PDB file of C-alpha atoms in Angstrom:
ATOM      1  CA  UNK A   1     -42.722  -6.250  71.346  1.00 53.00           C
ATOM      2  CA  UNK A   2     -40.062  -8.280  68.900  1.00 54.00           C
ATOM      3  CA  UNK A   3     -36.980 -10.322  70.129  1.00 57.00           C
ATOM      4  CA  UNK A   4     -33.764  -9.102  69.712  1.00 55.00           C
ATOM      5  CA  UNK A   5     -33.069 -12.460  67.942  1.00 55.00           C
ATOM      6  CA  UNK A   6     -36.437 -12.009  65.414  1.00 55.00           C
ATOM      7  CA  UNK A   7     -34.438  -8.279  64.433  1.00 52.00           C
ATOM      8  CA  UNK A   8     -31.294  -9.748  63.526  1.00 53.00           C
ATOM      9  CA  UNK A   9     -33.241 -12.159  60.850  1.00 52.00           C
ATOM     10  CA  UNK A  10     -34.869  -9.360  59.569  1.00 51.00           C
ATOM     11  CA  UNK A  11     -31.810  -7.350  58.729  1.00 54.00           C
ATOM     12  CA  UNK A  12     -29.852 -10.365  56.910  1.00 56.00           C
ATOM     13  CA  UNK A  13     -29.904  -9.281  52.968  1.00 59.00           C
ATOM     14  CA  UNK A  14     -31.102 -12.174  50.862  1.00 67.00           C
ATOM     15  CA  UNK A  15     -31.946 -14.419  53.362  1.00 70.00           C
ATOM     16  CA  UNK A  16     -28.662 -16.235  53.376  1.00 79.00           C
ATOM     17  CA  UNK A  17     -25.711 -15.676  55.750  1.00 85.00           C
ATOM     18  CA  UNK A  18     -22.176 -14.371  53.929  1.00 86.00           C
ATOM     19  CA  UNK A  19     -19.590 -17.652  54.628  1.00 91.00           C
ATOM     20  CA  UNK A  20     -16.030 -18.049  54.843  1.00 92.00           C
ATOM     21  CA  UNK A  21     -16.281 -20.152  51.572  1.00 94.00           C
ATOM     22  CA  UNK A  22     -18.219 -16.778  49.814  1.00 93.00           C
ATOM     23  CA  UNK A  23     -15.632 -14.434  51.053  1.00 94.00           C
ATOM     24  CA  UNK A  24     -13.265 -16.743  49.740  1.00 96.00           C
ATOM     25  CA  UNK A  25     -14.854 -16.641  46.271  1.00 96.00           C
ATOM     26  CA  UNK A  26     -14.907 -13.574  45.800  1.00 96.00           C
ATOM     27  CA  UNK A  27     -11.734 -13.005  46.344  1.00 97.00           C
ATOM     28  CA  UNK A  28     -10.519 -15.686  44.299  1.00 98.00           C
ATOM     29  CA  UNK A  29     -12.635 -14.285  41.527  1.00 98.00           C
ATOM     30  CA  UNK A  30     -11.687 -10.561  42.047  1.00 98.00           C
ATOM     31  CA  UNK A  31      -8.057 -11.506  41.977  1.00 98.00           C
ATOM     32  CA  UNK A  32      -8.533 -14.080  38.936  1.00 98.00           C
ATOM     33  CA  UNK A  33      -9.892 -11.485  36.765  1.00 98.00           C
ATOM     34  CA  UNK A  34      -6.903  -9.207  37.706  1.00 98.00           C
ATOM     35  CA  UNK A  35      -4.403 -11.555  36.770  1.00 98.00           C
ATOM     36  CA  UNK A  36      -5.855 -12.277  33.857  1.00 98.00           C
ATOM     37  CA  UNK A  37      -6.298  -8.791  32.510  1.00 98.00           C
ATOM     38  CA  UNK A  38      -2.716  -8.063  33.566  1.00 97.00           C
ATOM     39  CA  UNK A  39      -1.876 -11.159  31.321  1.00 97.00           C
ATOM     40  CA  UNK A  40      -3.695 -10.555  28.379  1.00 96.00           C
ATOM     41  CA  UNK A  41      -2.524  -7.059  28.817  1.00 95.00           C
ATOM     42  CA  UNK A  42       1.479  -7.678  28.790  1.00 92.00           C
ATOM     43  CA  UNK A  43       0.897 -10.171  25.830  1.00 90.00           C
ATOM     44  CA  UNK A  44      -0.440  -7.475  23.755  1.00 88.00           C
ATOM     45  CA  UNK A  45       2.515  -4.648  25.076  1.00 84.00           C
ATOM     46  CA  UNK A  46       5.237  -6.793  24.662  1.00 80.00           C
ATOM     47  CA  UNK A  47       4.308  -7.941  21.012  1.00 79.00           C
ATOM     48  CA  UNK A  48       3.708  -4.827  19.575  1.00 73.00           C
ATOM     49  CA  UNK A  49       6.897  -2.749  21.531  1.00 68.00           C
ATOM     50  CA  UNK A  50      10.047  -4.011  22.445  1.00 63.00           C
ATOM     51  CA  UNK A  51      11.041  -1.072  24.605  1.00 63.00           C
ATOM     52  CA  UNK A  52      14.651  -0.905  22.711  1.00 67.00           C
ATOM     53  CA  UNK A  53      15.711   1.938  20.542  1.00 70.00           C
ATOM     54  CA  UNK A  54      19.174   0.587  20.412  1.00 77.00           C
ATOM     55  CA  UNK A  55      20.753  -3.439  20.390  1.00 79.00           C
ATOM     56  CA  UNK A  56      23.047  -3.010  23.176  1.00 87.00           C
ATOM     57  CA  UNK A  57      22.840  -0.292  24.955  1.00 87.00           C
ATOM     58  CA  UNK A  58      26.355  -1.207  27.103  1.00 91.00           C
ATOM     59  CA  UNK A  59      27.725  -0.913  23.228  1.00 91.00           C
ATOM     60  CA  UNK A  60      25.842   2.646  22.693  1.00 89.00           C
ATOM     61  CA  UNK A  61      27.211   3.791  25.511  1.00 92.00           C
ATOM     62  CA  UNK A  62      31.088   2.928  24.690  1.00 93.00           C
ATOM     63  CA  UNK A  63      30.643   4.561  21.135  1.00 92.00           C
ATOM     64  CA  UNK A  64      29.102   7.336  23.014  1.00 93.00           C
ATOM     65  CA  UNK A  65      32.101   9.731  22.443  1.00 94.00           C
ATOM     66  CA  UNK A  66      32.785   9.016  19.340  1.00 92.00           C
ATOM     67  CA  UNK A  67      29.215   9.719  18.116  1.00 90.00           C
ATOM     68  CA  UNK A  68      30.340  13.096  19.480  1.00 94.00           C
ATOM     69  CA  UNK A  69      33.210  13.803  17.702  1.00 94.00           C
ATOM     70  CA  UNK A  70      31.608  12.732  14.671  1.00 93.00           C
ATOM     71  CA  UNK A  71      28.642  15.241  15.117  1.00 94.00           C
ATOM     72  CA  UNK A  72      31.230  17.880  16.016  1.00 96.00           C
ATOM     73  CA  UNK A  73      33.033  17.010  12.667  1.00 95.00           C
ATOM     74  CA  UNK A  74      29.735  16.934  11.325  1.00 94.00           C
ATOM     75  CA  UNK A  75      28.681  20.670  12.281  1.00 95.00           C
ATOM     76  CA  UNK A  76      31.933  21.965  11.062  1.00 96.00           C
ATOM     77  CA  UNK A  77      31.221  20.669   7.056  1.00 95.00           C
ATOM     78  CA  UNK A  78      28.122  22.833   7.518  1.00 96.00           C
ATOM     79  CA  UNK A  79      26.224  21.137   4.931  1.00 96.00           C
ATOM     80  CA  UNK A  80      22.442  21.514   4.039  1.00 95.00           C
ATOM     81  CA  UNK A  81      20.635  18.915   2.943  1.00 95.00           C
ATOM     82  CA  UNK A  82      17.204  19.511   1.950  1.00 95.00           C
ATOM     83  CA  UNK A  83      14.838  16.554   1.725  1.00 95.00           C
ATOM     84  CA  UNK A  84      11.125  15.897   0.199  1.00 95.00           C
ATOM     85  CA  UNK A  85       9.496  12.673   1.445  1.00 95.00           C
ATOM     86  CA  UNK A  86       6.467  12.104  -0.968  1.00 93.00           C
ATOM     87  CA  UNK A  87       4.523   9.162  -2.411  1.00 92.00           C
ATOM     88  CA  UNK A  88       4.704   8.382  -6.263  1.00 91.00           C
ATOM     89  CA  UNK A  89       1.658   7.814  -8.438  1.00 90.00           C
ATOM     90  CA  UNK A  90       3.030   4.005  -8.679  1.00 90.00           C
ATOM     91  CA  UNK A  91       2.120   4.337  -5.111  1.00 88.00           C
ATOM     92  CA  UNK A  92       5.938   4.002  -3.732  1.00 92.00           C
ATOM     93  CA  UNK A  93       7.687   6.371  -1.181  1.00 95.00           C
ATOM     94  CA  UNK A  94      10.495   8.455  -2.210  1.00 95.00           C
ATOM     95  CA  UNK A  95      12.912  10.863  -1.054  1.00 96.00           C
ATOM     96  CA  UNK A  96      14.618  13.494  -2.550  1.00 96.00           C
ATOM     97  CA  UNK A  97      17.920  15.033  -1.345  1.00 97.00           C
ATOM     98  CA  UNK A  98      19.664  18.055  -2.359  1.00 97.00           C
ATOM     99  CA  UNK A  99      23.269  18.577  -0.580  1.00 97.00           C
ATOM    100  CA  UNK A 100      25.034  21.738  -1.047  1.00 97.00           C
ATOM    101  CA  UNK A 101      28.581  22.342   0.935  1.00 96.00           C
ATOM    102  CA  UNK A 102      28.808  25.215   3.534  1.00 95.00           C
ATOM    103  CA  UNK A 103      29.700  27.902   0.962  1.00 95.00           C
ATOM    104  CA  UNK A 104      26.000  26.306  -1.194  1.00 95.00           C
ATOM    105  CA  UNK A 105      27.276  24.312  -4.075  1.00 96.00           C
ATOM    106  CA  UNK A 106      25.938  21.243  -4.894  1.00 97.00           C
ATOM    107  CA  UNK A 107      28.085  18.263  -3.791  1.00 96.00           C
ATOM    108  CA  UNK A 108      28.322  15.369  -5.672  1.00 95.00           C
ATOM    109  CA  UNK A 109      29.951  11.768  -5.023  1.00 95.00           C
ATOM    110  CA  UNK A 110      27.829  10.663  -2.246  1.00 96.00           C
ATOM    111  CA  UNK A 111      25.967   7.560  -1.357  1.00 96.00           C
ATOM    112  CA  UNK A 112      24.184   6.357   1.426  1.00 96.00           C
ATOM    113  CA  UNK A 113      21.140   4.749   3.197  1.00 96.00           C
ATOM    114  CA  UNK A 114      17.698   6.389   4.193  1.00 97.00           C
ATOM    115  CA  UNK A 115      15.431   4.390   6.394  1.00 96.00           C
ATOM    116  CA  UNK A 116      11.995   5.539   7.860  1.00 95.00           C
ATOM    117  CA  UNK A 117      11.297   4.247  11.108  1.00 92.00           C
ATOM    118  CA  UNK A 118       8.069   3.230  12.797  1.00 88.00           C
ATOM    119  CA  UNK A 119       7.725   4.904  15.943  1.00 80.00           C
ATOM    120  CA  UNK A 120       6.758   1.828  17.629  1.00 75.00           C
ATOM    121  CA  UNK A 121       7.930  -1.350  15.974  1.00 77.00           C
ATOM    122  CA  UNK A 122      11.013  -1.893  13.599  1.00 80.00           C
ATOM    123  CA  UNK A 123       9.421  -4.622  11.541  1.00 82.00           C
ATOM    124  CA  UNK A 124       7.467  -1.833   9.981  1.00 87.00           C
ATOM    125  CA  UNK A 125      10.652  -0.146   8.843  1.00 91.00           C
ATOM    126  CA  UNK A 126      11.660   0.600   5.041  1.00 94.00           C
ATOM    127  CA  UNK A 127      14.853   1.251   3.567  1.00 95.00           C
ATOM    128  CA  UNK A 128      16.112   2.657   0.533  1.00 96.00           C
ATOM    129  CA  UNK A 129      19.502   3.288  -1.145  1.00 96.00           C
ATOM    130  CA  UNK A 130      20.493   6.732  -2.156  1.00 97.00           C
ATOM    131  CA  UNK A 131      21.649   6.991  -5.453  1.00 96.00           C
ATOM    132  CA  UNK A 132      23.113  10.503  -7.035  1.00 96.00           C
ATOM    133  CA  UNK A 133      20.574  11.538  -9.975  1.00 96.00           C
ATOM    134  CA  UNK A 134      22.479  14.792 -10.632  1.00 96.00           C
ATOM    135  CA  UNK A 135      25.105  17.206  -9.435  1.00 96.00           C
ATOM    136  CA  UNK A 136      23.972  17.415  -5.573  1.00 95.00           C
ATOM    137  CA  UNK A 137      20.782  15.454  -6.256  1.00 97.00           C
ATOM    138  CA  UNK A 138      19.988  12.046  -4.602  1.00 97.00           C
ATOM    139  CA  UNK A 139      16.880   9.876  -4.601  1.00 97.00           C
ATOM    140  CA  UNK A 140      16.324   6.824  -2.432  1.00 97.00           C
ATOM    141  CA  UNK A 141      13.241   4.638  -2.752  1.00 96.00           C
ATOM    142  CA  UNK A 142      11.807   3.012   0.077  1.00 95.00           C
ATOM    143  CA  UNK A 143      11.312  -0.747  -0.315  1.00 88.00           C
ATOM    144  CA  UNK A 144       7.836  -2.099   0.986  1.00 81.00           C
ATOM    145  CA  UNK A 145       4.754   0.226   1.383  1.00 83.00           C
ATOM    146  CA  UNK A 146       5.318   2.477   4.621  1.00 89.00           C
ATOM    147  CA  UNK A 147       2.227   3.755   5.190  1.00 88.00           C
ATOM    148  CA  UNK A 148       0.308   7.376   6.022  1.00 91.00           C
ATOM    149  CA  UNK A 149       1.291   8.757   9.310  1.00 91.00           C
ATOM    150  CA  UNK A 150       4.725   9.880  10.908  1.00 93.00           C
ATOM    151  CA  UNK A 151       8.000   8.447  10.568  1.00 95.00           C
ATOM    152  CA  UNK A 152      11.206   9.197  11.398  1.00 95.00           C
ATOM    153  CA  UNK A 153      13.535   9.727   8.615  1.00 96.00           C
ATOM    154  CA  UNK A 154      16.838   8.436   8.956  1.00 96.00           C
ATOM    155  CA  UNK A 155      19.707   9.665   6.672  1.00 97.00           C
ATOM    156  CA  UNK A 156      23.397   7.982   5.999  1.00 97.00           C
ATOM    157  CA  UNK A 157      25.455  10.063   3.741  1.00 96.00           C
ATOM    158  CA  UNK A 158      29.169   8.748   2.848  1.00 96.00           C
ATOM    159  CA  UNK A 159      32.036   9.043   0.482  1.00 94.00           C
ATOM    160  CA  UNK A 160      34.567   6.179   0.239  1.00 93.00           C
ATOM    161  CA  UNK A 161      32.734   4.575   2.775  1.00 90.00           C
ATOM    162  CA  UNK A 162      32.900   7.295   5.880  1.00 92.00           C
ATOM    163  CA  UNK A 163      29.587   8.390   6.724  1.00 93.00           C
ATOM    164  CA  UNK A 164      30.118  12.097   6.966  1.00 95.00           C
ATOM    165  CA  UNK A 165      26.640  13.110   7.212  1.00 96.00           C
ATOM    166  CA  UNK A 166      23.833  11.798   9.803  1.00 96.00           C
ATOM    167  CA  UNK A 167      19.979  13.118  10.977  1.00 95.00           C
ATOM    168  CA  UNK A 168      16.905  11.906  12.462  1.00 94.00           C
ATOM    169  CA  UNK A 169      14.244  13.835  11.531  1.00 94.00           C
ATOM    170  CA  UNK A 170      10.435  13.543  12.143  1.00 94.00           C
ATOM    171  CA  UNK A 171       8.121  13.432   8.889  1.00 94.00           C
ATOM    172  CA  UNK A 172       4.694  12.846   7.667  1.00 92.00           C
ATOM    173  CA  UNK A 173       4.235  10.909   4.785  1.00 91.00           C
ATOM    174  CA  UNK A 174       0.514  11.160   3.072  1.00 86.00           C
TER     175      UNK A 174
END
């Protein structure tokens, strides 16, 4: 018949008895390697997106009525503007506008900004100019290479300075 004691030795995996100072390695370790994931992690999230879509968002929300008015203001012109995002065979982006009033003739006397925006990161962003190339015709060229994939288009039409027309619109540029 075996002792009690000779059963217990037996039963021990490895041989070796699990220590205070073991326990306390592992845990040391399992925790390490969490913290430094978690580390390396953040690092990588917080260079690639700042989490802001606007500068000051106290300021965005003070404006915040009057960037109502101005789209009410805006719906009442009932404009269309029609725009074709393509890439040149110089290998620039371009975009071409055409801006009729609300009864469909072509308006002319405009100028403005277009700027495709990175989903993700502004330092990607391109901007252009838009120039008038004929009556209700406008072109802006997008400085920098913006590559394939989807951007969002965003369009700043004015006449003697007041911006009378605004849109954000999603795109895919080849």
């Amino acid at each position: 018949m075996t002792s009690p004691d000779r059963l217990v030795d037996d039963y021990r995996p490895g041989g070796r008895p699990l220590t205070g100072r073991k326990v306390l390695a592992i845990l040391v370790a399992f925790f390490g390697v969490i913290f430094t994931m978690n580390v390396f992690l953040l690092n990588i999230a917080s260079s690639t997106f700042r989490g802001l879509e606007v500068d000051s968002t106290y300021r965005a929300s003070q404006e915040f009525n009057g960037t109502l008015a101005e789209s009410a203001a805006q719906r009442a012109r009932g404009w269309s503007v029609d725009v074709r995002v393509a890439r040149r065979d110089d290998g620039t982006v371009a975009a071409a506008f055409a801006v009729a009033d609300n009864e469909g003739a072509p308006l002319a006397g405009l100028a403005g900004t277009a700027r495709l925006a990175a989903p993700a990161d502004k330092s990607l962003d391109a901007t252009g100019a838009i120039v008038e190339t004929g009556l209700g015709r406008y072109e802006a060229v997008f400085a920098g290479d913006p590559g394939p994939g989807r951007w969002t288009l965003v369009t700043e039409l004015a006449r003697d300075g007041e911006v009378l027309f605004r849109s954000r619109n999603r795109i895919l540029v080849d």
